[in-house]
Short mmCIF file of C-alpha atoms in Angstrom, two decimals:
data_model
loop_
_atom_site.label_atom_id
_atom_site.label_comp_id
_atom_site.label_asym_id
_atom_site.label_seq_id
_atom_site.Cartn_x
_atom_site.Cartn_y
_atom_site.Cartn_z
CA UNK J 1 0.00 0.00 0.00
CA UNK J 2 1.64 3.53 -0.91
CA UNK J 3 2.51 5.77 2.07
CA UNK J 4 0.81 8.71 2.31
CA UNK J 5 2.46 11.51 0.66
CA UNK J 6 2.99 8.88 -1.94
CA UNK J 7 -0.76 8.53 -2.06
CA UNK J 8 -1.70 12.05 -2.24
CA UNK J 9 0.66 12.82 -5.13
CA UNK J 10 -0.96 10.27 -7.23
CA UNK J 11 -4.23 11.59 -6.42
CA UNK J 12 -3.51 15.06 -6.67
CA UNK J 13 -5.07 16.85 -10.06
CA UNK J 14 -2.33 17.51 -12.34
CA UNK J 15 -3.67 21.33 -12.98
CA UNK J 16 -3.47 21.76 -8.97
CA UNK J 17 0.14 20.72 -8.83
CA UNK J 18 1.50 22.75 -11.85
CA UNK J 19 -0.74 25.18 -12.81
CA UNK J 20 0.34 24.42 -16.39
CA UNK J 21 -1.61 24.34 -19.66
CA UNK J 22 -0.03 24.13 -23.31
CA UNK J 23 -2.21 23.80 -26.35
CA UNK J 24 -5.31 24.04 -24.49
CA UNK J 25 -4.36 21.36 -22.71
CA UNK J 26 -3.55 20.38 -18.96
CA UNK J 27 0.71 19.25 -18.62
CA UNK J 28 0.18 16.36 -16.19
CA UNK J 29 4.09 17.03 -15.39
CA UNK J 30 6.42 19.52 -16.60
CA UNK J 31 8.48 16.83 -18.52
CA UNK J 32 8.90 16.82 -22.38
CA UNK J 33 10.11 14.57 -24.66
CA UNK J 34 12.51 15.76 -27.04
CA UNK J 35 12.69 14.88 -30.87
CA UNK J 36 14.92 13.03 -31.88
CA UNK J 37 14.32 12.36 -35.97
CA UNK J 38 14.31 8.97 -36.90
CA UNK J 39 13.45 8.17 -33.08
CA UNK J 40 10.52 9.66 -31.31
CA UNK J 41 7.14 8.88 -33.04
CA UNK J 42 3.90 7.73 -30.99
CA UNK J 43 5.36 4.42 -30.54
CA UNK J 44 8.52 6.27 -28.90
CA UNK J 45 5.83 8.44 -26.64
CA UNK J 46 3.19 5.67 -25.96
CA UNK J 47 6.67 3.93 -24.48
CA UNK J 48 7.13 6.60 -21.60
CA UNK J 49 3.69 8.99 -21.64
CA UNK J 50 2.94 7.92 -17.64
CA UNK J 51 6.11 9.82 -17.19
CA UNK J 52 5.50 12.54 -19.68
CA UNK J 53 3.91 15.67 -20.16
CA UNK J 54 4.53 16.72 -23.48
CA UNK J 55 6.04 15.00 -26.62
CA UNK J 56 8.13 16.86 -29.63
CA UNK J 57 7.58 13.91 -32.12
CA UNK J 58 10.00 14.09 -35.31
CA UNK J 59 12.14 15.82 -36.49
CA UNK J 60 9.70 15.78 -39.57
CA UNK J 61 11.17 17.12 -43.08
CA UNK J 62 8.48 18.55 -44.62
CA UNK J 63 8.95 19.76 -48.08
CA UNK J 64 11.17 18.70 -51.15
CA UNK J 65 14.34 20.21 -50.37
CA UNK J 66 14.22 19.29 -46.46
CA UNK J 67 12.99 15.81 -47.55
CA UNK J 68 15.98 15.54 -50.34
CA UNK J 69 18.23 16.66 -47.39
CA UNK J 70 16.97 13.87 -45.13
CA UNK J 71 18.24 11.48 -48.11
CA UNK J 72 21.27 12.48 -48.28
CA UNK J 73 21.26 12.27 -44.17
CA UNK J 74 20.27 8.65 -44.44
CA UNK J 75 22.90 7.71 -46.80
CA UNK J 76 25.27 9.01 -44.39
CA UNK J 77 24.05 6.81 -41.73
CA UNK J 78 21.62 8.87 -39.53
CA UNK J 79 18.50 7.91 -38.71
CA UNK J 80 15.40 9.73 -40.54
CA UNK J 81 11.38 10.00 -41.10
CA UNK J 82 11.35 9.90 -44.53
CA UNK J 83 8.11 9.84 -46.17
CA UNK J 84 6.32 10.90 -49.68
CA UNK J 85 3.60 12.37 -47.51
CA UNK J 86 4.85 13.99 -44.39
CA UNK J 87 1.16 16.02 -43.92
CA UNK J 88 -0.33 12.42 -43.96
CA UNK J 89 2.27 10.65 -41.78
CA UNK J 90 1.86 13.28 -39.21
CA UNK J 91 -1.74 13.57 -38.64
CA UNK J 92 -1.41 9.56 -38.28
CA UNK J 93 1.05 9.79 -35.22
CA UNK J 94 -1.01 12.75 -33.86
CA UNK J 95 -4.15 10.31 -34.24
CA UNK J 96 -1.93 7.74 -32.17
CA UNK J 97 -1.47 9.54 -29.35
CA UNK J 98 -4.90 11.25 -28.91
CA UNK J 99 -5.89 9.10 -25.91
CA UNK J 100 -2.30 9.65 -24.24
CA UNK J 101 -2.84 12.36 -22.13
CA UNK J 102 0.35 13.80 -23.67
CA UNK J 103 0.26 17.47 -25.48
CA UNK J 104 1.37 16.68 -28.86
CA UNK J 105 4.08 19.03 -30.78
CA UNK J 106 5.74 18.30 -34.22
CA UNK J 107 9.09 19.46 -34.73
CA UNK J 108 8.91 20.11 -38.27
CA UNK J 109 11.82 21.30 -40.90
CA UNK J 110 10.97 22.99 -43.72
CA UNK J 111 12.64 25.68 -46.52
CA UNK J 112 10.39 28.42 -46.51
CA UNK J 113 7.74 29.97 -44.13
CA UNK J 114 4.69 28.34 -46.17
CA UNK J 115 5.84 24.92 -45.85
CA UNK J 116 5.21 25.49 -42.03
CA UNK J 117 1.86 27.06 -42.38
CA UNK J 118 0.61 24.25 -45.20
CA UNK J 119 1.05 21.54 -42.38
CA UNK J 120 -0.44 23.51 -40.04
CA UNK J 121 -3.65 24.09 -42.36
CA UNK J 122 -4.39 20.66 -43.10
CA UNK J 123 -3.49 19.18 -40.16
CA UNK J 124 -5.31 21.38 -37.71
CA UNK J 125 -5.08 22.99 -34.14
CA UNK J 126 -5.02 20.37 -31.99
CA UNK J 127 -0.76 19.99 -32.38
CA UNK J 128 1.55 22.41 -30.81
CA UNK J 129 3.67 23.22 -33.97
CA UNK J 130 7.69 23.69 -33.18
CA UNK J 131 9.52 24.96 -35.50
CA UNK J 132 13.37 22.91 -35.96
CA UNK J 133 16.17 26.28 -36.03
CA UNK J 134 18.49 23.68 -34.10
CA UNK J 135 19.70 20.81 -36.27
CA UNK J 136 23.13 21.40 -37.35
CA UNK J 137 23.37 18.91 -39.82
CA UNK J 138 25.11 20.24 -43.14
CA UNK J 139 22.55 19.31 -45.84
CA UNK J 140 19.43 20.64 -43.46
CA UNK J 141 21.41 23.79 -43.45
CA UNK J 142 21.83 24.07 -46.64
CA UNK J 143 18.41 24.26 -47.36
CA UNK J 144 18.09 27.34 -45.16
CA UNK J 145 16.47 25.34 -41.87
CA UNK J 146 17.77 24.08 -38.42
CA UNK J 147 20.49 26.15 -37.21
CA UNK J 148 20.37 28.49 -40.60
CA UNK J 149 17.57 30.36 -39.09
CA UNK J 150 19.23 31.48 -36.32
CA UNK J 151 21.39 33.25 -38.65
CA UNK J 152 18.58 35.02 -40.77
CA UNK J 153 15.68 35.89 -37.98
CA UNK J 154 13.86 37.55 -40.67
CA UNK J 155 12.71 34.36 -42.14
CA UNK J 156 12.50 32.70 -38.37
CA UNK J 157 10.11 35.43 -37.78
CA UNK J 158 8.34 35.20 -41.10
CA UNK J 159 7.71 31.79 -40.09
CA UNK J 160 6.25 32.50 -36.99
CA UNK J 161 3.97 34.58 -38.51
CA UNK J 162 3.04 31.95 -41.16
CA UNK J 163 1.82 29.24 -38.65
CA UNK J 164 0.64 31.95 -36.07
CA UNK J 165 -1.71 33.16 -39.35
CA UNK J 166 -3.36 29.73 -39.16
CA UNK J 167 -4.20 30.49 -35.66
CA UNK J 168 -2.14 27.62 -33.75
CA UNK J 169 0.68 27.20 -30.96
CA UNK J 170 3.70 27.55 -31.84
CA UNK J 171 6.92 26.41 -30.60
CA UNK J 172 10.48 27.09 -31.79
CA UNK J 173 13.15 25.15 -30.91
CA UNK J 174 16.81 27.02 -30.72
CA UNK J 175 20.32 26.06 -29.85
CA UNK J 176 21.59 28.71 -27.62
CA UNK J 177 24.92 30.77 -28.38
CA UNK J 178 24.29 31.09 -32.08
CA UNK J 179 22.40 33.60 -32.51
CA UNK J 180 24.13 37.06 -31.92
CA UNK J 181 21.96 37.84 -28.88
CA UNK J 182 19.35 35.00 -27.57
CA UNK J 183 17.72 38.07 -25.47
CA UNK J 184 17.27 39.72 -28.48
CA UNK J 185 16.02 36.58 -30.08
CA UNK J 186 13.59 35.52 -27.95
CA UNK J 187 12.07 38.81 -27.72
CA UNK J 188 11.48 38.70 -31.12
CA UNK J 189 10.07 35.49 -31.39
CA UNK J 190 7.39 36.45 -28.71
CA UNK J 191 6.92 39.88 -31.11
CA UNK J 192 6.37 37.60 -34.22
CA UNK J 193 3.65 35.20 -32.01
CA UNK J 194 5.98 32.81 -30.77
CA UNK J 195 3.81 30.70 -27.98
CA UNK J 196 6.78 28.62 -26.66
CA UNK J 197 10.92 28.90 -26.65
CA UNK J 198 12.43 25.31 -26.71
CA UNK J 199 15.86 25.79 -25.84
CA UNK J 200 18.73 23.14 -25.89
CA UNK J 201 21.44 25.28 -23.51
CA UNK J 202 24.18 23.60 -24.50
CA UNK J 203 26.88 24.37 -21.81
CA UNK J 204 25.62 27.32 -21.07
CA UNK J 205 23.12 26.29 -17.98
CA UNK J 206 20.99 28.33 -16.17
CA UNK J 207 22.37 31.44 -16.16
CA UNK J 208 21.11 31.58 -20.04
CA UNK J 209 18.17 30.66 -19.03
CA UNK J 210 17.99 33.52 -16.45
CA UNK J 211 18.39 35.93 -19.37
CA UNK J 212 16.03 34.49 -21.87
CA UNK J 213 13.50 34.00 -18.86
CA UNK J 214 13.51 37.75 -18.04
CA UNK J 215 13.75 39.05 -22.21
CA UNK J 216 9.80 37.79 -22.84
CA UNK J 217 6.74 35.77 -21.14
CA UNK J 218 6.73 32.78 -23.70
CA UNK J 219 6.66 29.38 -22.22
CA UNK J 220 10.38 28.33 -21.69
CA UNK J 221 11.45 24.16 -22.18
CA UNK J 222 15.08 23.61 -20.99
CA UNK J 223 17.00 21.16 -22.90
CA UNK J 224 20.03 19.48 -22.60
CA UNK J 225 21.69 17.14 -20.19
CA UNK J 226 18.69 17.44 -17.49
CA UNK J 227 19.17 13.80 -16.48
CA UNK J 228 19.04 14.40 -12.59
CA UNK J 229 16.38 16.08 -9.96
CA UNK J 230 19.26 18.54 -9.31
CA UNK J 231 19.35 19.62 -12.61
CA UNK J 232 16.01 19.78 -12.91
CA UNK J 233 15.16 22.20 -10.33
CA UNK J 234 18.02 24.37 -10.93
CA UNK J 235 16.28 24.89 -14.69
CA UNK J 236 13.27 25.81 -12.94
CA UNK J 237 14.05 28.07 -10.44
CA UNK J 238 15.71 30.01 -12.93
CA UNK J 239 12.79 29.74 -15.15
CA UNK J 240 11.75 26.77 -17.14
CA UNK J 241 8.41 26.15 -17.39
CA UNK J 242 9.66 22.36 -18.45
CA UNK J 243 12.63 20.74 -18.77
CA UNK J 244 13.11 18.45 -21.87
CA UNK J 245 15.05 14.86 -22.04
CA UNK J 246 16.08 13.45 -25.22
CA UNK J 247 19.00 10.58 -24.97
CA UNK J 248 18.86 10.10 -21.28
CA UNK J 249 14.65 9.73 -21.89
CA UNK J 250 14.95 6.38 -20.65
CA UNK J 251 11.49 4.98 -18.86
CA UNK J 252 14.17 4.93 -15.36
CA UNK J 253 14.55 8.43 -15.63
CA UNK J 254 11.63 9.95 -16.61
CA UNK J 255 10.31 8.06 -13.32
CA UNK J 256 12.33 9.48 -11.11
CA UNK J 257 12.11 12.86 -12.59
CA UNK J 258 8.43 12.82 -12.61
CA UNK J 259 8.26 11.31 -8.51
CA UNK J 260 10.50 13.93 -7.19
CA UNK J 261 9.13 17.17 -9.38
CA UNK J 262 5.93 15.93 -8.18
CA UNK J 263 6.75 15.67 -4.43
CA UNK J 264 8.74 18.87 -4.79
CA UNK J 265 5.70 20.59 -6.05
CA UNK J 266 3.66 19.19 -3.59
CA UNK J 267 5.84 20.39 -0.65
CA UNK J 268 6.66 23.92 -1.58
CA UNK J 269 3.23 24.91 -3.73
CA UNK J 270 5.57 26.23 -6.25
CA UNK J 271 7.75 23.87 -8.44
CA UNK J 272 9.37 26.39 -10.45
CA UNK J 273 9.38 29.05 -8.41
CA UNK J 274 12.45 31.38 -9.01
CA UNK J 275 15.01 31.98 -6.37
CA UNK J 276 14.89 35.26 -4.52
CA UNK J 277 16.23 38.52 -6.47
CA UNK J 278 18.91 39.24 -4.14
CA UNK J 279 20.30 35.48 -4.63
CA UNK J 280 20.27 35.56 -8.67
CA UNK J 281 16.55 34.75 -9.46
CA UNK J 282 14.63 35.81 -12.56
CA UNK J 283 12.62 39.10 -12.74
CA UNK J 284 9.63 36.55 -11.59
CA UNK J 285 11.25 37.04 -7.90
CA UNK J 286 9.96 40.47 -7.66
CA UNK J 287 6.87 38.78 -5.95
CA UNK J 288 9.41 38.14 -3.04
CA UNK J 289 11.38 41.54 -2.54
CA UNK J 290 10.02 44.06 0.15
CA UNK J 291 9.27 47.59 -0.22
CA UNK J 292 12.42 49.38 -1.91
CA UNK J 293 13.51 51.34 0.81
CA UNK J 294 17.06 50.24 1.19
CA UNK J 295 20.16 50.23 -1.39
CA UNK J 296 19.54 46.33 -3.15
CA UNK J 297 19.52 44.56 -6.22
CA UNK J 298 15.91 45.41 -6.53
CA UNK J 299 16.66 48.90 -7.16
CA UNK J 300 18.10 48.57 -10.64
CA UNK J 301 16.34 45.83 -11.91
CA UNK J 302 13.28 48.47 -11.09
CA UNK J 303 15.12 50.86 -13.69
CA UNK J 304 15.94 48.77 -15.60
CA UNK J 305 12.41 47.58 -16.16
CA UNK J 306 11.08 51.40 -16.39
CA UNK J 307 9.08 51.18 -12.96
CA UNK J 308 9.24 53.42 -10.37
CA UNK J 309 9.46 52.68 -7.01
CA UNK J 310 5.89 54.01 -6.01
CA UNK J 311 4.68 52.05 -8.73
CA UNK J 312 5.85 48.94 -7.77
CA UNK J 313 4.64 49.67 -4.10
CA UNK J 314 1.41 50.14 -5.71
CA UNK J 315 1.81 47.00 -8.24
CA UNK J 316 2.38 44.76 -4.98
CA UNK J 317 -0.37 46.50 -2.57
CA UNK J 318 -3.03 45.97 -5.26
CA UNK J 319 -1.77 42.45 -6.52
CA UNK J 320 -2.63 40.81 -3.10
CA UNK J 321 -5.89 43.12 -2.55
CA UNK J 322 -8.53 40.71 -1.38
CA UNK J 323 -6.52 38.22 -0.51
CA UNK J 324 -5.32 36.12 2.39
CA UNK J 325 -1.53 37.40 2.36
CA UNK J 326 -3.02 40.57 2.12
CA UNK J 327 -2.29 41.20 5.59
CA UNK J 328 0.51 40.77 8.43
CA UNK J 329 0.49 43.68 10.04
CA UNK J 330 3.03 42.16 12.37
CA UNK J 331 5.20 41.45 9.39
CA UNK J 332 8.47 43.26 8.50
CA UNK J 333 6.24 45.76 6.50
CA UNK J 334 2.66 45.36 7.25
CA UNK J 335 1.86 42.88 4.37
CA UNK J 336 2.88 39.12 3.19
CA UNK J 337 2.83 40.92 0.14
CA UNK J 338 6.19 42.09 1.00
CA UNK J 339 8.09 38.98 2.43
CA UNK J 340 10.35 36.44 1.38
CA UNK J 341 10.33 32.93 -0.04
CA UNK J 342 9.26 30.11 2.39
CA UNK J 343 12.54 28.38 2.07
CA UNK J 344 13.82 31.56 4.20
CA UNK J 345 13.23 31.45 7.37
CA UNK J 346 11.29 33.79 9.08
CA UNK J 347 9.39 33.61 11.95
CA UNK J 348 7.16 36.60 11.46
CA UNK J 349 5.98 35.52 8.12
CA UNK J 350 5.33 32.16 9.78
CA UNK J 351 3.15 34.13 13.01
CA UNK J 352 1.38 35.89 10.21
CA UNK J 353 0.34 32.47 7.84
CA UNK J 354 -0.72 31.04 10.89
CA UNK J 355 -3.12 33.36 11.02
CA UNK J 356 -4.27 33.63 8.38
CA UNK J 357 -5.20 29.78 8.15
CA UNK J 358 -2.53 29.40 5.34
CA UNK J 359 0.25 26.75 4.84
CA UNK J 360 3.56 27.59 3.18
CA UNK J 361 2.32 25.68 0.27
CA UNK J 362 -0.98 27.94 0.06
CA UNK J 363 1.40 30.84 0.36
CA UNK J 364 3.79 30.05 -2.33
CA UNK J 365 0.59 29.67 -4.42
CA UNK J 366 -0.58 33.48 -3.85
CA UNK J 367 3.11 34.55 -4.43
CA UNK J 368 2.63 32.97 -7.62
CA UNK J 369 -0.55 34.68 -8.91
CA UNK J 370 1.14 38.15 -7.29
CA UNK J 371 4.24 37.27 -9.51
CA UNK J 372 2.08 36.59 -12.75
CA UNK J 373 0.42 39.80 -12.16
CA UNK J 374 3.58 41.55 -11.81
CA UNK J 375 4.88 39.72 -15.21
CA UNK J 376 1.53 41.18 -16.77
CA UNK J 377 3.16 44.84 -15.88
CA UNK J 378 6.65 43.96 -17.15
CA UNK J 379 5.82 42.75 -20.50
CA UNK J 380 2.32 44.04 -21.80
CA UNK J 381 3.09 47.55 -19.56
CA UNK J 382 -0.33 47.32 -18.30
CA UNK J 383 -1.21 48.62 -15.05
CA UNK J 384 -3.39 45.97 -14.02
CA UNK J 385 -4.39 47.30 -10.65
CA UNK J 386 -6.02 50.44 -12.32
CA UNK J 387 -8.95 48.20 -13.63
CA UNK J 388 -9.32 45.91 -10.69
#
């Protein structure tokens, strides 16, 4: 018989754990499976979806010169999907895994922007549509794909457009370090209607991460040697929304990945909550600083970001209005709005959640809504509070 955390995590609704939707669609764990072409197809997913959230299935070529490049790929002795009819083939994988409880994206490579959107019309919006501007391979390159767009933006962006026209998600999947600025980048992407920023890191770890995270609001998926629970949670806290597996997706893995995300979640309300501001977290940490009265690294980041430091007093005040960590008078300034992240210790933050009625869990999930209000003010300049 399972114990009884063990119990509760199975039973727990996915939604109430992560608070994640892609697609539509409810992540049951912030997990992805990375494509791998010639590899991952519904079989591949089917193989590991109680352990999954989210599948990438391909790499798919999906017009004559990506398809002529696969050839060539295959002669060389790579693995590839190679098909006559790559808009047929794909809606039959997608049909495969309808009952998986797995959102569905297709990493696709194609020449021009319209190759992208002609998939996308005929297959429909129930697939998340990723974009490949990662494979390195010589002949995909050459037909102005995979890592080629990260090198001409324009046409990355032109592609966005094209799939975003036929009113679907879109993902793009990058290799970080090749573009001139990935800040830049990823900004752009979210400008052209990006939904979601797949990026393999390559050696570059979190701290890349830290900057893409705080350049736009797109759903972030971490990839690259994120084997371990360690890992893992270091690629959220700094801001992954997922974290990706593609060679190490073994079913051993993924299991142990998906138990201890889960029970992490579970304990701390949070599971990708940033670290605090002052200790190298992501602009999502403002949710955690107190009132800017002292010299800190909240100061400039508040500069930085155009916001004053009444507004931002006003931005947090109005963010928790009507809710439970609304007060604490007995707290360091007047308001849980103002305190710290429950993995600091602090014993007047504790007096005041007690209460209040509210666990640390229940607390971490308030600083999350404050922190996605305060991410509505960062990137869409809104002042929300004026129309509450």
């Amino acid at each position: 018989m399972p114990k009884k955390n063990e119990y509760n995590r199975m039973i727990m609704d996915p939604y109430d754990r992560y608070e994640l939707m892609v697609n539509g669609t409810v992540v049951q764990t912030p997990i992805a499976l990375a494509s791998m072409a010639g590899v991952v197809d519904a079989e591949y997913a089917l193989a590991r979806s109680e352990n999954a959230g989210m599948v990438c299935i391909g790499g798919y070529s999906i017009d004559e010169a990506t398809m002529a490049a696969s050839r060539l790929l295959v002669e060389s002795g790579r693995e590839e999907f190679l098909t006559d009819n790559p808009i047929a083939e794909i809606r039959a994988q997608a049909q495969i895994l309808v009952e998986s409880g797995l959102v569905v994206a297709v990493n696709m490579r194609g020449s021009a922007p319209e190759s992208f959107a002609a998939v996308a019309r005929a297959v429909g919006p129930g697939l998340v549509y990723e974009i490949d501007a990662h494979c390195r391979q010589e002949p995909i390159i050459a037909t102005g794909c995979g890592e080629a767009l990260l090198h001409d933006t324009g046409k990355l962006e032109e592609t966005v457009r094209a799939l975003k026209a036929e009113n679907v998600t879109v993902s793009v999947k990058i290799r970080a370090g090749v573009a001139d600025d990935d800040r830049a980048l990823a900004r752009a992407l979210w400008q052209a209607g990006a939904d979601i920023l797949h990026i393999d890191l390559m050696d570059f770890g979190h701290t890349k991460l830290r900057q893409i995270r705080n350049a736009c609001p797109l759903i972030l998926i971490a990839n690259n040697s994120i084997s371990s629970f360690s890992v893992a949670k270091d690629m959220l806290a700094h801001g992954a929304d997922l974290i990706s597996l593609a060679r190490h997706a073994d079913p051993e893995t993924l299991a142990s990945l998906n138990e201890k995300i889960a029970a992490y979640a579970d304990e701390t309300g949070w599971y990708n909550a940033p670290k605090q501001l002052c200790r190298g977290g992501d602009i999502r940490s403002l949710t955690f600083c107190c009132m800017p009265v002292k010299k800190c690294p909240l100061l400039p980041v508040l500069e930085t970001l155009g916001i004053s430091r009444n507004e931002f007093m006003s931005l947090k005040l109005n963010g928790v209005k009507n809710t439970p960590i609304e007060g604490g008078e007995n707290t360091c300034f007047g308001s849980l709005a103002w305190c710290c992240k429950s993995s600091t210790p602090c014993i007047f933050r504790n007096m005041a959640l007690q209460e209040a009625g509210l666990s640390l869990p229940d607390y971490m999930r308030y600083k999350r809504r404050l922190s996605e209000k305060l991410m509505k003010r960062v990137f869409e300049g809104d002042a929300f509070y004026a129309t509450e």
